[in-house]
XYZ file of C-alpha atoms in Angstrom:
336
model
C 92.603 130.826 49.216
C 89.351 129.928 47.469
C 88.415 127.204 49.951
C 89.155 129.409 52.939
C 87.230 132.316 51.450
C 84.073 130.282 50.848
C 84.284 128.866 54.378
C 83.837 132.342 55.872
C 80.058 132.072 56.467
C 80.419 129.013 58.701
C 83.207 130.623 60.731
C 81.172 133.802 61.144
C 78.269 131.690 62.360
C 80.577 130.012 64.890
C 81.865 133.362 66.116
C 78.382 134.797 66.516
C 77.373 131.778 68.614
C 80.171 132.388 71.133
C 81.489 135.017 73.532
C 78.243 137.008 73.787
C 78.776 137.573 77.508
C 82.353 138.726 76.906
C 81.294 141.350 74.356
C 78.440 142.494 76.592
C 80.740 142.813 79.615
C 83.325 144.786 77.639
C 80.648 147.089 76.259
C 79.259 147.701 79.752
C 82.756 148.416 81.097
C 83.434 150.955 78.334
C 80.123 152.722 78.932
C 80.683 152.816 82.694
C 84.192 154.240 82.326
C 84.663 155.809 78.883
C 88.313 155.853 77.826
C 90.199 159.117 77.488
C 91.015 158.100 73.930
C 90.973 155.046 71.672
C 93.703 153.696 69.391
C 93.861 150.720 67.072
C 97.050 148.729 66.519
C 97.283 146.536 63.424
C 98.986 146.056 60.076
C 97.924 144.986 56.590
C 94.492 143.395 56.286
C 94.050 143.625 60.048
C 94.552 147.397 59.861
C 91.795 147.588 57.248
C 89.506 145.646 59.590
C 90.455 148.038 62.390
C 89.526 151.006 60.171
C 86.058 149.533 59.593
C 85.610 148.981 63.326
C 86.833 152.505 64.054
C 84.266 153.963 61.665
C 81.445 152.119 63.441
C 82.716 153.115 66.893
C 82.968 156.777 65.940
C 79.559 156.758 64.256
C 77.777 154.919 67.067
C 79.565 155.947 70.264
C 80.924 159.369 69.318
C 84.418 158.339 70.386
C 87.364 159.434 68.258
C 89.555 156.514 67.208
C 93.150 156.808 65.974
C 95.302 154.265 64.153
C 98.526 154.269 66.183
C 101.859 154.224 64.332
C 103.474 151.406 66.306
C 107.001 152.686 65.759
C 106.180 155.599 68.099
C 106.483 153.060 70.905
C 108.699 150.309 69.502
C 111.391 152.511 67.891
C 111.007 156.124 68.993
C 109.927 155.488 72.595
C 107.538 158.454 72.423
C 106.287 159.594 75.860
C 102.633 158.973 75.055
C 100.024 159.149 77.858
C 98.880 155.517 77.822
C 96.859 155.344 81.041
C 93.063 155.560 80.823
C 93.211 154.818 77.081
C 91.564 152.013 75.121
C 93.951 150.106 72.855
C 92.455 147.625 70.392
C 94.719 145.304 68.412
C 93.649 143.149 65.469
C 95.656 140.159 64.266
C 95.327 136.729 62.719
C 98.429 135.182 64.295
C 98.997 137.448 67.294
C 102.737 136.874 67.012
C 104.280 139.988 65.483
C 106.450 141.882 67.988
C 105.238 145.264 66.758
C 101.739 144.324 67.917
C 102.641 142.571 71.147
C 105.089 145.129 72.545
C 102.780 148.177 72.316
C 99.889 146.251 73.830
C 102.134 145.198 76.720
C 103.065 148.843 77.245
C 99.416 149.926 77.296
C 98.477 147.104 79.661
C 101.305 147.924 82.071
C 100.279 151.591 82.061
C 96.743 150.757 83.168
C 94.942 151.147 79.846
C 92.050 148.958 78.737
C 93.527 146.540 76.208
C 91.622 144.395 73.722
C 92.810 141.890 71.115
C 90.675 140.706 68.210
C 92.861 137.708 67.424
C 92.431 134.367 65.717
C 94.981 132.517 67.872
C 93.655 132.805 71.411
C 96.852 131.182 72.731
C 99.148 133.717 71.067
C 101.506 136.194 72.765
C 99.145 139.008 71.788
C 96.228 137.350 73.552
C 98.375 136.899 76.648
C 99.366 140.591 76.610
C 95.874 142.091 76.883
C 93.063 142.318 79.379
C 90.289 141.365 76.941
C 90.662 138.706 74.246
C 87.961 138.449 71.575
C 88.700 135.333 69.498
C 87.924 135.501 65.787
C 87.044 131.782 65.524
C 88.227 131.707 61.901
C 90.051 128.395 62.353
C 93.559 127.748 61.003
C 94.272 129.937 57.984
C 96.931 128.566 55.634
C 96.512 130.966 52.722
C 99.079 133.767 52.844
C 96.417 136.169 51.570
C 93.967 136.506 54.468
C 90.299 135.972 53.655
C 88.181 134.299 56.329
C 90.224 135.836 59.164
C 89.657 139.296 57.666
C 85.918 138.723 57.399
C 85.805 137.396 60.953
C 87.794 140.476 62.058
C 85.173 142.733 60.463
C 82.419 140.871 62.291
C 84.249 141.013 65.624
C 84.811 144.739 65.156
C 81.127 145.271 64.408
C 80.204 143.303 67.515
C 82.550 145.371 69.661
C 81.203 148.658 68.287
C 77.598 147.559 68.780
C 78.279 146.260 72.296
C 79.939 149.534 73.301
C 76.945 151.505 71.995
C 74.535 148.958 73.527
C 72.860 148.674 70.128
C 70.774 145.574 70.721
C 68.923 145.777 67.392
C 72.181 145.777 65.424
C 73.514 142.882 67.504
C 70.346 140.893 66.815
C 70.617 141.489 63.075
C 74.124 140.046 63.020
C 72.548 136.589 63.398
C 71.425 136.747 59.751
C 74.855 137.688 58.418
C 76.064 134.121 57.637
C 73.137 133.622 55.250
C 73.960 136.939 53.539
C 77.586 135.818 53.176
C 76.381 132.591 51.565
C 74.454 134.714 49.052
C 77.579 136.796 48.452
C 79.463 133.622 47.558
C 76.842 132.883 44.892
C 77.164 136.221 43.074
C 78.605 135.980 39.577
C 81.403 138.529 39.190
C 83.068 136.723 36.294
C 82.346 139.668 33.952
C 85.148 141.534 35.729
C 87.841 138.973 34.886
C 88.421 139.990 31.246
C 88.790 143.740 31.953
C 91.230 143.014 34.776
C 93.274 140.440 32.875
C 95.655 142.955 31.214
C 95.616 145.533 34.029
C 98.923 146.820 35.361
C 97.379 149.481 37.583
C 93.916 150.293 38.866
C 91.983 152.251 41.469
C 89.609 150.837 44.048
C 87.087 153.337 45.398
C 84.892 153.313 48.485
C 83.565 155.693 51.098
C 82.180 155.614 54.622
C 82.269 152.150 56.195
C 83.002 150.727 52.722
C 86.340 152.529 52.411
C 88.057 149.876 54.533
C 87.174 147.092 52.088
C 88.406 149.223 49.188
C 91.817 149.296 50.883
C 91.607 145.552 51.472
C 90.691 144.900 47.836
C 93.628 147.005 46.631
C 95.978 145.043 48.863
C 94.658 141.743 47.526
C 95.164 142.886 43.926
C 98.796 143.575 44.807
C 99.314 140.340 46.753
C 97.665 137.852 44.446
C 97.622 139.473 40.989
C 100.754 141.677 41.005
C 98.596 144.660 39.978
C 99.588 148.100 41.278
C 96.226 148.889 42.847
C 95.555 151.955 44.977
C 92.507 152.688 47.121
C 90.900 156.099 47.494
C 87.842 157.649 49.056
C 85.171 158.585 46.554
C 85.738 162.185 47.646
C 89.546 162.134 47.619
C 89.813 160.578 44.150
C 88.310 163.724 42.653
C 91.408 165.701 43.620
C 94.986 164.697 42.744
C 94.364 161.046 41.774
C 92.046 162.188 38.968
C 95.137 163.064 36.914
C 95.900 159.363 36.528
C 92.616 158.514 34.812
C 92.926 158.038 31.070
C 91.246 155.940 28.390
C 90.301 152.450 29.625
C 91.818 153.065 33.077
C 90.378 150.253 35.265
C 88.437 151.334 38.328
C 86.532 149.157 40.811
C 83.956 151.152 42.799
C 82.230 149.659 45.833
C 78.811 151.323 46.275
C 76.953 149.457 49.027
C 73.820 150.879 50.614
C 74.094 153.954 52.809
C 74.539 157.700 52.639
C 77.669 157.454 50.472
C 76.030 155.344 47.754
C 74.471 158.113 45.572
C 77.789 159.927 45.334
C 79.646 156.736 44.419
C 77.134 155.837 41.706
C 77.441 159.375 40.320
C 81.228 159.078 40.447
C 81.047 155.863 38.412
C 79.044 157.653 35.732
C 81.485 160.579 35.670
C 84.475 158.267 35.379
C 82.855 156.441 32.476
C 82.456 159.776 30.702
C 86.194 160.354 31.169
C 86.868 157.021 29.462
C 87.678 154.914 32.502
C 86.713 151.232 32.461
C 84.498 151.250 35.540
C 83.377 148.162 37.418
C 80.589 149.361 39.705
C 79.721 146.931 42.494
C 76.299 147.799 43.877
C 73.074 146.126 45.054
C 70.550 144.766 42.575
C 68.391 147.908 42.701
C 71.154 150.034 41.126
C 70.571 149.773 37.336
C 74.053 150.988 36.366
C 75.860 148.299 38.353
C 78.328 145.934 36.685
C 78.677 143.587 39.678
C 75.878 142.739 42.083
C 76.425 143.144 45.826
C 74.512 140.877 48.163
C 72.877 142.948 50.889
C 73.459 142.254 54.573
C 70.992 142.389 57.497
C 72.022 146.037 58.075
C 73.534 148.499 55.601
C 76.591 148.985 57.838
C 77.321 145.276 57.313
C 77.174 145.503 53.502
C 80.969 145.993 53.249
C 81.372 142.492 54.694
C 79.266 140.857 51.991
C 81.053 143.007 49.403
C 84.512 141.731 50.335
C 83.195 138.158 50.435
C 82.238 138.362 46.750
C 85.447 140.213 45.913
C 87.696 137.505 47.351
C 86.291 134.949 44.914
C 86.801 137.384 42.043
C 90.406 138.269 42.860
C 91.318 134.608 43.258
C 89.951 133.916 39.785
C 91.697 136.970 38.307
C 95.018 135.838 39.771
C 94.707 132.412 38.174
C 93.606 133.908 34.847
C 96.764 136.059 34.898
C 98.944 133.007 35.486
C 99.593 133.782 39.165
C 99.247 131.318 42.028
C 97.127 133.123 44.646
C 98.085 130.483 47.211
C 101.791 131.341 46.891
C 102.216 135.124 46.486
C 105.722 136.237 45.640
C 108.024 137.312 48.492
C 105.319 136.968 51.171
C 104.942 134.841 54.298
C 102.011 134.292 56.646
C 103.555 135.932 59.707
C 105.669 139.085 59.342
C 107.975 140.006 62.215
C 108.735 143.736 62.394
C 109.361 146.390 65.050
């Protein structure tokens, strides 16, 4: 897991050097014939990457994006209007039937179908009209790292290409260097507070909410910690009842409009007695963990999760877990 995580910058650089014409052509096609609606189809880490992409698409193109419950098609055979839709799937392996079957249905109905997939020779890639390879290379760790980061980058490229945002696309070229800086951040101060944790919250908002969900999943997978992710707004409702003395809370506060509220939330949670780990850029004095900044603030969640992966791997080992062999898990999950 560690070796694959730290290899992410080079795989992102490879991805950014390829398929420019394919992204540009897809973006032009979507602008020329806007879809009637857009859905994403993914599970686990890939679903978190899809949520990040969806946020950028909605913010930049004004198109509503829905995460489709796959069982509506695979189990319940719901009579959904699939024609003239855009269906975007995200997957490392591209082999799970509950991804492939819905995309085949959309394709047969005349929808625009796209796969962000690491295995360009997979059944998922064969089922769609547009394949956007992740170029993450073979991933052997059960807990996805580099494929997730490459999925985030591919989603950002798709969103920017659809919006024809040439400045954002140009800034992506500097992302590998920012990821290298993220790998150099020292988050070791978080290991001791997380060592005895049985439960914790991970907080984010805006485009950073997706990596909060990913971080919570990784705490479960690799550390056997019951971690739950919440929006910085949502946590102030029902979940607040869980917070007691020394309750561990990781808050991602990258740059952007949501940052002031997240920093204020960290201060409020400290007053309630929570053990807060605030991850924020170097210009935030109250931070506990330093976030490397990306070429654009909407890319900061990608550098944030890069640093987090190295932390969670270390926490797992400190807790006596083997992050390379999570309990009860396999690399490819076959469901319907």
